[in-house]
Coordinates of N, CA, C and O in Angstrom, one line a residue:
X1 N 134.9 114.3 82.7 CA 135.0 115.3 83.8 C 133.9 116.3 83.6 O 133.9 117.0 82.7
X2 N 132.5 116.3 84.7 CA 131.6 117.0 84.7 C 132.2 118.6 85.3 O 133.3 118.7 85.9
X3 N 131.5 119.5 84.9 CA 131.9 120.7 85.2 C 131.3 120.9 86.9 O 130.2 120.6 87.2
X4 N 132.2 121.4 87.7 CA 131.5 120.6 89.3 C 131.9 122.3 89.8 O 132.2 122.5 91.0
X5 N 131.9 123.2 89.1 CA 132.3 124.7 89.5 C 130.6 124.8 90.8 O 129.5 124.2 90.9
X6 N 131.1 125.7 91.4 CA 130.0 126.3 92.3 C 128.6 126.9 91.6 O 128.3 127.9 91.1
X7 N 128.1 125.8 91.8 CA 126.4 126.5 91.5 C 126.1 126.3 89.9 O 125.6 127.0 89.1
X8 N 126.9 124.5 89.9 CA 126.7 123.9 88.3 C 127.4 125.6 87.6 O 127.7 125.6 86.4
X9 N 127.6 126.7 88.3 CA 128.2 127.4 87.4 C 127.5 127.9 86.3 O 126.3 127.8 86.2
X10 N 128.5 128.7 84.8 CA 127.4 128.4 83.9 C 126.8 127.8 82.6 O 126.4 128.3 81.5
X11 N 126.7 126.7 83.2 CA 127.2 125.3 82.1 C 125.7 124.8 82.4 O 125.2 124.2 81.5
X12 N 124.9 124.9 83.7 CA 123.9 123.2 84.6 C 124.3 122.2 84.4 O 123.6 121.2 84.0
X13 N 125.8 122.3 84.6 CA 126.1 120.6 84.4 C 126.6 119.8 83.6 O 126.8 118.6 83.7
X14 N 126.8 120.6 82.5 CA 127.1 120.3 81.3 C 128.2 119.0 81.3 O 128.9 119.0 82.3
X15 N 128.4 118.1 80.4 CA 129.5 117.6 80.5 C 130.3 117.3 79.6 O 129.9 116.5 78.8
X16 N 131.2 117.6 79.5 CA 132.4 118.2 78.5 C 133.8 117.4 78.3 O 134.6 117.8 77.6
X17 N 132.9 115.1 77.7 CA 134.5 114.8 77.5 C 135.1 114.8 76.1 O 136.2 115.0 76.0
X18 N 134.4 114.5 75.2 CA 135.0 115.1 73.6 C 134.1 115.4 73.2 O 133.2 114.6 73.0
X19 N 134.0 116.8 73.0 CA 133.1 117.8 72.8 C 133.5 118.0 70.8 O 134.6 117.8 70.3
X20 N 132.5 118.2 70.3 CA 132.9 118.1 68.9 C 131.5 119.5 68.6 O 130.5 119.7 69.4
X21 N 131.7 119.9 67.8 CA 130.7 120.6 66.6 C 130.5 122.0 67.5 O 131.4 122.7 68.0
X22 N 128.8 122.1 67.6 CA 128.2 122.8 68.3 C 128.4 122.5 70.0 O 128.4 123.4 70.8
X23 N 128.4 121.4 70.4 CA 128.9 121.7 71.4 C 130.3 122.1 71.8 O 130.3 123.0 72.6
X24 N 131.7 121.5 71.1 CA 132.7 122.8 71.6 C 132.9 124.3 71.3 O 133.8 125.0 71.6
X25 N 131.5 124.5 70.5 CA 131.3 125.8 70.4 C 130.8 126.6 71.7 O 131.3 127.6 72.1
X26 N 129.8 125.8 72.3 CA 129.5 126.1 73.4 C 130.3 125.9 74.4 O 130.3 126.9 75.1
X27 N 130.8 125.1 74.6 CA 132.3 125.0 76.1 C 132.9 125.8 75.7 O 133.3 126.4 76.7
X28 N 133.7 126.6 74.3 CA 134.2 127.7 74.3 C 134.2 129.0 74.8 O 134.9 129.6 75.6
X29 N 132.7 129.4 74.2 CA 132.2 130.6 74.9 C 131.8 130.7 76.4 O 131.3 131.7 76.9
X30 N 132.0 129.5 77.0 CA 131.2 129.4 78.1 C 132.3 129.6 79.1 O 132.4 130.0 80.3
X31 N 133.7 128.9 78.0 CA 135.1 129.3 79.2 C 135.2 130.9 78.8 O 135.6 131.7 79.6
X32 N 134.9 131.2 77.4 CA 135.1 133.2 77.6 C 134.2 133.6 78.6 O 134.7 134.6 79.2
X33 N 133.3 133.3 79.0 CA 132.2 134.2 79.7 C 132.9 134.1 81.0 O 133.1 135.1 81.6
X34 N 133.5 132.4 81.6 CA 133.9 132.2 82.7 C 135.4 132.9 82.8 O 135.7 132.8 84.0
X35 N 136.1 133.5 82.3 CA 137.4 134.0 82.0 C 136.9 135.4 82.3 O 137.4 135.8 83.3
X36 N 135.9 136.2 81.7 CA 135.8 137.6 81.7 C 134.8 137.7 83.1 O 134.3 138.8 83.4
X37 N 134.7 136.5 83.8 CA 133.6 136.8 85.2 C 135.1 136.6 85.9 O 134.8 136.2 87.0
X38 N 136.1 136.6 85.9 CA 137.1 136.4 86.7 C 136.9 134.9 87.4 O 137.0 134.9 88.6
X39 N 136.7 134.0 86.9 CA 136.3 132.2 87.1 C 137.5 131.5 86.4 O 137.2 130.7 85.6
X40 N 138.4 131.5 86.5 CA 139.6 130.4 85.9 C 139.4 129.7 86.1 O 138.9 129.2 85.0
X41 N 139.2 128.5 87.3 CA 138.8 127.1 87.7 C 137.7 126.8 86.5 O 137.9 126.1 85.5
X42 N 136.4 127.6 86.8 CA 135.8 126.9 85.8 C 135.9 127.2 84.5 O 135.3 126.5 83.7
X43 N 136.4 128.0 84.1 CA 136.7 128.2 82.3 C 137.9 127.4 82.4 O 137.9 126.8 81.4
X44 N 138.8 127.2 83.0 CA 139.7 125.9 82.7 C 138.5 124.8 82.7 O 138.2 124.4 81.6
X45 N 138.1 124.4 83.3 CA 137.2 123.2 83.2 C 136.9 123.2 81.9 O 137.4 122.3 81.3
X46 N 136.0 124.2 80.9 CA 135.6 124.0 79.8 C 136.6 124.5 78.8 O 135.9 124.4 77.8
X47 N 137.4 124.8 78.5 CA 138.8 124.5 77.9 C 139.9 123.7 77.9 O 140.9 123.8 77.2
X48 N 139.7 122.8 78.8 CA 141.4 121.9 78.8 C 140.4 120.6 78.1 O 141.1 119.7 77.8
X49 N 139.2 120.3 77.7 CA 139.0 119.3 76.8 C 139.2 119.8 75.4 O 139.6 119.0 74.6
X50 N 139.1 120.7 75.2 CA 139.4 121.8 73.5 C 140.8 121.8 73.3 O 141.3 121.6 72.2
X51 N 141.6 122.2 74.5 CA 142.8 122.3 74.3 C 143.8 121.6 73.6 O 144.8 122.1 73.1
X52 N 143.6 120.1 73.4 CA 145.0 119.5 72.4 C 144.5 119.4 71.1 O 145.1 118.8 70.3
X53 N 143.4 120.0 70.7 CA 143.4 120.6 69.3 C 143.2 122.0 68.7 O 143.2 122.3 67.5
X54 N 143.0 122.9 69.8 CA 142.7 123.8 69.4 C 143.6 125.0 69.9 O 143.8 125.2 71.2
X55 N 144.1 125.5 69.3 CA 145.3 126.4 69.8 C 145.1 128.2 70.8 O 145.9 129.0 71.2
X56 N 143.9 128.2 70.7 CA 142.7 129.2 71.1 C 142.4 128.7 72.2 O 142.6 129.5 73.2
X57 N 141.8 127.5 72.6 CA 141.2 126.8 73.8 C 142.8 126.7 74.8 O 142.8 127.0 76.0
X58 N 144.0 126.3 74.0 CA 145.3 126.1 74.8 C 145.8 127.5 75.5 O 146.1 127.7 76.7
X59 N 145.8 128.5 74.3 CA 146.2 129.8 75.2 C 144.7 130.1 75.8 O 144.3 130.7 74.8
X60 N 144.1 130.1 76.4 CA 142.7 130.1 77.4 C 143.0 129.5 78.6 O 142.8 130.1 79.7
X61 N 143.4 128.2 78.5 CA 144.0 127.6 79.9 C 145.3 128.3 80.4 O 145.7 128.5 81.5
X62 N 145.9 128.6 79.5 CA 147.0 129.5 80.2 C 146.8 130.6 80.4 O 147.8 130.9 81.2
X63 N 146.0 131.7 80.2 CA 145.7 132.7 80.9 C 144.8 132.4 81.8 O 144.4 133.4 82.1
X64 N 144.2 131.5 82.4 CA 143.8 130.7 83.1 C 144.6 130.6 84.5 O 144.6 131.4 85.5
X65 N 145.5 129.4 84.2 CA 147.0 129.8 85.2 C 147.6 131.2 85.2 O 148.0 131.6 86.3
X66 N 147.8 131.6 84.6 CA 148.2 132.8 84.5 C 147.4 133.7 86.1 O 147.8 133.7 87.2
X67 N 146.2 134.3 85.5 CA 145.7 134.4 86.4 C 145.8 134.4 88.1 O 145.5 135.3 88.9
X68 N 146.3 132.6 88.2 CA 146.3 132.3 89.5 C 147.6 132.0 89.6 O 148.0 131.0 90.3
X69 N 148.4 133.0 88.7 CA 150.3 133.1 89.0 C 151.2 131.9 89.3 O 152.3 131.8 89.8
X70 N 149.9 130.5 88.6 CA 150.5 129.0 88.5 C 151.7 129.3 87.2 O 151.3 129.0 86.1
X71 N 152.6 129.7 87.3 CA 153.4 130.2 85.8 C 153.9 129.0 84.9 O 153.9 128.9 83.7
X72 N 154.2 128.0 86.0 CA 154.5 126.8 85.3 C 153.9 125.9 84.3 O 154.4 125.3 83.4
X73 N 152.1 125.9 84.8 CA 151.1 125.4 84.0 C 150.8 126.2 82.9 O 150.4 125.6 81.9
X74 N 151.0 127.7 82.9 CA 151.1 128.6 82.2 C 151.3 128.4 80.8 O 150.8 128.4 79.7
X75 N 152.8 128.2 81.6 CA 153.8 128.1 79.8 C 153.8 126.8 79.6 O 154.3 126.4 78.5
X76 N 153.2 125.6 80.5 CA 152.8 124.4 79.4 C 152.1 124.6 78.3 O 152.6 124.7 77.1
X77 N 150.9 124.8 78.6 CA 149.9 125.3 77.8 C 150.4 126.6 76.7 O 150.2 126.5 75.5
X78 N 151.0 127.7 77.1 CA 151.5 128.7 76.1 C 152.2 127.8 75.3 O 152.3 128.3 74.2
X79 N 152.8 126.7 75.5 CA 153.8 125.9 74.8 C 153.0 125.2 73.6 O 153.3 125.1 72.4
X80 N 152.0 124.9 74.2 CA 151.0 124.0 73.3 C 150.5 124.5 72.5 O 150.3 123.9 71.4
X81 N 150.0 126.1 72.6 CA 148.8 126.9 72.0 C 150.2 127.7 71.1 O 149.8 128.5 70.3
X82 N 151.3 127.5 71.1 CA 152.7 127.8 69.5 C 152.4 126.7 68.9 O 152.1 126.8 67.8
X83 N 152.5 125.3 69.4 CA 152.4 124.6 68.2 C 151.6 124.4 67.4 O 151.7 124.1 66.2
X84 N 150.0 124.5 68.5 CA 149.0 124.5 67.3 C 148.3 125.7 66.9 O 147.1 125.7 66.6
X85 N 149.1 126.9 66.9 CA 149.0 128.2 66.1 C 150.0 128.0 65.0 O 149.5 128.4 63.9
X86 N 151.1 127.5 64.9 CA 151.8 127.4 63.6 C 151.8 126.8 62.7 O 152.6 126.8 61.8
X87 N 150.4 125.8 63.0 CA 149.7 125.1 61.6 C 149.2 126.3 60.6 O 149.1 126.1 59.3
X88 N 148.8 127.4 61.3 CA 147.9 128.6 60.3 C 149.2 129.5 59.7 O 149.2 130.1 58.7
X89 N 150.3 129.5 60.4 CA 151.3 130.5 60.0 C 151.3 130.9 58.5 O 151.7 132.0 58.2
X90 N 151.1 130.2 57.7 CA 151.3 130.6 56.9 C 149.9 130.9 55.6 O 149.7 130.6 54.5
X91 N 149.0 131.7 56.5 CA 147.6 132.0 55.9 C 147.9 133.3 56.3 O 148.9 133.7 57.0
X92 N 146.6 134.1 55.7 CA 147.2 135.6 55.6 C 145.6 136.0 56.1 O 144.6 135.3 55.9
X93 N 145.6 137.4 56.7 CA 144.1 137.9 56.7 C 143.3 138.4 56.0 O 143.7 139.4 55.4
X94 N 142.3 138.2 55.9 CA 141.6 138.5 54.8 C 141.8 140.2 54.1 O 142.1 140.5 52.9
X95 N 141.6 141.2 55.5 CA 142.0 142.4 55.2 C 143.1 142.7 56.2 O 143.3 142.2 57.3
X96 N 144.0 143.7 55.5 CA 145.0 144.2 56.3 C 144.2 145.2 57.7 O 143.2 145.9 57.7
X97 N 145.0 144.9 58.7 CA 144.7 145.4 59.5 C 144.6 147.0 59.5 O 145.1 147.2 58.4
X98 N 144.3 148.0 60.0 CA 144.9 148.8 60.9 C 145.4 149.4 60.7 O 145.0 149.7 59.6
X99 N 146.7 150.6 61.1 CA 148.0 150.7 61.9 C 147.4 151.5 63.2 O 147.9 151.4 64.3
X100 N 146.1 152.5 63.1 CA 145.9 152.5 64.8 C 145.1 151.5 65.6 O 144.8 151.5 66.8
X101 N 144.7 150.4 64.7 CA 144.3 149.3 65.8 C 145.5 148.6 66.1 O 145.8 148.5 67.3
X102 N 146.1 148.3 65.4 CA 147.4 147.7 65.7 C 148.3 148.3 67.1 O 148.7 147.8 68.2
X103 N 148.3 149.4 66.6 CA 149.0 150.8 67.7 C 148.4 150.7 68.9 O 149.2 150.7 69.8
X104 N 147.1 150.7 69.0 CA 146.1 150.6 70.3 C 146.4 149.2 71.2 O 146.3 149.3 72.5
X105 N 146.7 148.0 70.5 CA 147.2 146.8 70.5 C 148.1 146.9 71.4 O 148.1 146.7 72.6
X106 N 149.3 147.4 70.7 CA 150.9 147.6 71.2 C 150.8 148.0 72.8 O 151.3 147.4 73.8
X107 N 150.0 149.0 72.7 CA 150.1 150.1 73.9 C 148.9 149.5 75.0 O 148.8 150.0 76.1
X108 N 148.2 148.2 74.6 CA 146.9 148.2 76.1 C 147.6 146.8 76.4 O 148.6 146.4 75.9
X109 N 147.0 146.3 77.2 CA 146.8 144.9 77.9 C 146.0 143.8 77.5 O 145.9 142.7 78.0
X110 N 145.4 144.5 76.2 CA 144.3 143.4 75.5 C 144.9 142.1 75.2 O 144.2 141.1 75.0
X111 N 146.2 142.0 75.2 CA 146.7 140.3 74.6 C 146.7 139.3 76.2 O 147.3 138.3 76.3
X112 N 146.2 139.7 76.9 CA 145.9 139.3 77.9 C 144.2 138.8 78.3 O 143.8 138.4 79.4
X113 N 143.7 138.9 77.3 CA 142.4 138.6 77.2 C 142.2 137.4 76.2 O 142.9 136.7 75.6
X114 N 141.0 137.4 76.4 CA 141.0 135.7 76.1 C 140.6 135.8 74.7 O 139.9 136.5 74.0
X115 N 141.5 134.5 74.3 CA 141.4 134.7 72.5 C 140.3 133.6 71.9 O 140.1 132.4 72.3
X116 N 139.6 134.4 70.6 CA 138.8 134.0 70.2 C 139.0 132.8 69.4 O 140.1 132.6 69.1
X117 N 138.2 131.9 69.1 CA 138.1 130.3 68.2 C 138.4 130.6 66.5 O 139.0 129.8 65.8
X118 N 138.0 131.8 66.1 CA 138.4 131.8 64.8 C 139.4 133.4 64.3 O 139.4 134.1 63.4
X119 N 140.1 133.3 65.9 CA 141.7 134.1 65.1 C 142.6 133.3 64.8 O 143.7 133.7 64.5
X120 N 142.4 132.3 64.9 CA 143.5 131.3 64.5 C 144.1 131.6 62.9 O 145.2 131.5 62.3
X121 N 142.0 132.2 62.5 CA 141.8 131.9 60.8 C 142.0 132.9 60.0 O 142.7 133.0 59.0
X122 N 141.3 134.1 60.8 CA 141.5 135.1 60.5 C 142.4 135.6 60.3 O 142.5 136.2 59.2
X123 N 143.4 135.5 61.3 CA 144.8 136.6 61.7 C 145.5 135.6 62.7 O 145.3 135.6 63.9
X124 N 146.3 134.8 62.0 CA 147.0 133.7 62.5 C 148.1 134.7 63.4 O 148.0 134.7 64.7
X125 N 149.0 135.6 62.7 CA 149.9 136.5 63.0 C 149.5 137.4 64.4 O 150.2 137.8 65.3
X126 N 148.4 137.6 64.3 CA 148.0 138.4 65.6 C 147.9 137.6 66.8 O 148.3 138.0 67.9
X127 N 147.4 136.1 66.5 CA 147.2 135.2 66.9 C 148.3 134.6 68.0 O 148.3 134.2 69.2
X128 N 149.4 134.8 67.0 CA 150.7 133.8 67.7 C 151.4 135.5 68.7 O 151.8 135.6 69.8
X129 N 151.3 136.3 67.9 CA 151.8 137.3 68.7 C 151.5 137.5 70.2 O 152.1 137.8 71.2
X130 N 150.4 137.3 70.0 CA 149.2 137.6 71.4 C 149.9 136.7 72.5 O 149.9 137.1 73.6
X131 N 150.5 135.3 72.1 CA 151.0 133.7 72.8 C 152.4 134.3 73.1 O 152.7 134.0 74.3
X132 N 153.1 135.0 72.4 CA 154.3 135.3 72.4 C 154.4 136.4 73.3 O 155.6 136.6 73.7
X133 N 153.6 137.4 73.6 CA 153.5 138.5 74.3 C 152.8 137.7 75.6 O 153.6 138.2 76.4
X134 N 152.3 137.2 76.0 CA 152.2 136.3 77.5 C 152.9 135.4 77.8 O 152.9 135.2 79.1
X135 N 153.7 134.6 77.1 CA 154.8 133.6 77.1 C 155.7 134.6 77.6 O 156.1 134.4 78.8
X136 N 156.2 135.8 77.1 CA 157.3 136.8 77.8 C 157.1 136.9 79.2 O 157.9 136.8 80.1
X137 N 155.5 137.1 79.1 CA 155.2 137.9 80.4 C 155.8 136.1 81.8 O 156.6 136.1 82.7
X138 N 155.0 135.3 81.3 CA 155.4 133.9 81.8 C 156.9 133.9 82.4 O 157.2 133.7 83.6
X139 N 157.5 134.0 81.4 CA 159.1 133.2 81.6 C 159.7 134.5 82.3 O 160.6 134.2 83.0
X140 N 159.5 136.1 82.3 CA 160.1 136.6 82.9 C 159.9 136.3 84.2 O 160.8 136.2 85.0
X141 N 158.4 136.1 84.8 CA 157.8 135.8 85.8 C 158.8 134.5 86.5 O 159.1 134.6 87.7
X142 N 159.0 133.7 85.8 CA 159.8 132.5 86.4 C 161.6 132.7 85.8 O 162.4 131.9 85.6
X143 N 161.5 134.0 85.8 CA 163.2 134.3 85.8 C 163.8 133.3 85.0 O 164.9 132.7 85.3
X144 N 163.1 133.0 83.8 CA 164.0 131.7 82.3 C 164.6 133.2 81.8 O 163.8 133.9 81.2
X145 N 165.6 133.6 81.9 CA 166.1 134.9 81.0 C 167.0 134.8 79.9 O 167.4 135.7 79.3
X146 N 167.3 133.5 79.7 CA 167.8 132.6 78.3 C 166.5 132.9 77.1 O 166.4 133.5 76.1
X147 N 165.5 132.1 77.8 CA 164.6 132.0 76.9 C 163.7 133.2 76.4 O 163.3 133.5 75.3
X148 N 163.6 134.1 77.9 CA 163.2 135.5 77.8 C 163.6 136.0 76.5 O 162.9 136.2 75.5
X149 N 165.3 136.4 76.6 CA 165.7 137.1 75.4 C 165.7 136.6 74.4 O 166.2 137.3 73.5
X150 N 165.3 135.4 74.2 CA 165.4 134.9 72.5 C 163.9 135.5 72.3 O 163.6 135.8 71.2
X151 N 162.7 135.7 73.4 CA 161.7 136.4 72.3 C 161.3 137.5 72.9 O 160.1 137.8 73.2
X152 N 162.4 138.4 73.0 CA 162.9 139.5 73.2 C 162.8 140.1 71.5 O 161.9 140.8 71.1
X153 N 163.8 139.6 70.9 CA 164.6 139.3 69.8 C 163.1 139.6 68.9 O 162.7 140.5 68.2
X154 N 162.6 138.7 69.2 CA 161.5 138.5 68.2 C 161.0 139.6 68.1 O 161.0 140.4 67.1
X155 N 160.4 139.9 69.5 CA 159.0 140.7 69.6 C 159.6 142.7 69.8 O 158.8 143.6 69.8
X156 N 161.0 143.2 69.9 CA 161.2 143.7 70.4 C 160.6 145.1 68.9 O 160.1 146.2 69.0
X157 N 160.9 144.5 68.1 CA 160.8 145.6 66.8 C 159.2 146.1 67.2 O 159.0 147.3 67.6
X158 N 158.5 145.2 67.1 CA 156.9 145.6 67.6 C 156.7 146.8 68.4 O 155.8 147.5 68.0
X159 N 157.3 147.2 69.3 CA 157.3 148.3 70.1 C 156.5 147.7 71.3 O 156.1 148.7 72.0
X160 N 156.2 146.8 71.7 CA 154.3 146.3 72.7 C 155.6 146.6 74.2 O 156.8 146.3 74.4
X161 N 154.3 147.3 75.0 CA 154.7 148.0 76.0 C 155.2 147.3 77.2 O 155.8 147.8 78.1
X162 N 154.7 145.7 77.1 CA 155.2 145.2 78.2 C 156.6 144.3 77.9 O 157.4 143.7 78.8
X163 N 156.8 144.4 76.3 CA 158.5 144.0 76.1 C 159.3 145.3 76.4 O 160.1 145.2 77.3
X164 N 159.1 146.3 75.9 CA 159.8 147.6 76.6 C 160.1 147.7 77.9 O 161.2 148.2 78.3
X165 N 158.8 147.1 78.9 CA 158.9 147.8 79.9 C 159.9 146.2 80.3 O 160.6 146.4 81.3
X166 N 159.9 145.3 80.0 CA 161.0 143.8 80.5 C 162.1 144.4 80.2 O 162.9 144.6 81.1
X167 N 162.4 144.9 78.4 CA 164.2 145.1 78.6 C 164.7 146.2 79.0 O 166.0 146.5 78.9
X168 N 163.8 147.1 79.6 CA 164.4 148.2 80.7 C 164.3 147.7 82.0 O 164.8 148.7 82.5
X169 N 164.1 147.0 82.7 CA 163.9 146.3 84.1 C 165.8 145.2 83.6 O 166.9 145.4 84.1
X170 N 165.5 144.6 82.8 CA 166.4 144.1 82.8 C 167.6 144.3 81.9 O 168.4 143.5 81.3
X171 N 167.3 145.7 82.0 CA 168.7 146.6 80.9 C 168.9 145.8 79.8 O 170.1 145.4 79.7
X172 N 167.9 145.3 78.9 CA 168.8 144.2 77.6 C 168.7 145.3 76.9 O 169.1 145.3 75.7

């Protein structure tokens, strides 16, 4: 699959079918750059070949869909980018975070931005949280309210402003 975005885009053409080393280093950043120009079509193009191994490339396609309020393709991919985030679950970060980055976290829309290739490593926990706080936003979007409140449950201690603002909409 050549990248066929408008104006070779900004790849020239690049072509991205198993991309390994330095080059899925580069189809990475090339889907960040295309994600933060407001381009889903083509930063999906250079992420859905990353995506069944890399759990960073997976949630990227789904804020991707996301984006273009496809919710369904969304939480495929959110689906994918938990399983291959829970290979790291149990690695720890190098340094403790925070508590006003963390706080700053809670309170913006940053987990809605596109996640980097090596928070997987760093901060697995931030990592999955980030999937879990867009998966909400997903499934409320498509009215699953079974599944909604099981990560309700999870995420609700956290305080993050857009689970608050779900179980007051939906009085849980």
């Amino acid at each position: 699959m050549a990248i066929t975005s408008e104006f070779n885009g900004f790849s020239g053409g690049l072509n991205p079918k198993e991309p390994v080393g330095a080059e899925a280093e580069k189809l990475f950043f090339h889907g960040i750059f295309a994600l933060l120009c407001n381009r889903p079509a083509e930063a999906f193009e250079f992420f859905s070949p990353l995506a069944k191994h890399n759990g960073a490339a997976a949630f990227n396609c789904a804020l991707c869909f996301l984006m273009a309020k496809d919710y369904e393709h969304s939480l495929k991919f959110l689906q994918e980018a938990e399983v291959l985030l829970h290979t790291f679950e149990n690695t720890k970060p190098k340094q403790p975070l925070s508590s006003a980055l963390l706080q700053y976290e809670k309170e913006h829309n940053g987990y809605c931005s596109p996640m980097l290739p090596d928070v997987l490593k760093l901060s697995p926990g931030q990592a999955l949280k980030q999937t879990l706080r867009v998966k909400a936003d997903v499934l409320y979007a498509l009215g699953q309210t079974e599944e909604l409140k099981k990560l309700l449950l999870l995420l609700s201690p956290e305080g993050y402003e857009n689970i608050e603002k779900m179980k007051k909409e939906m009085r849980y």
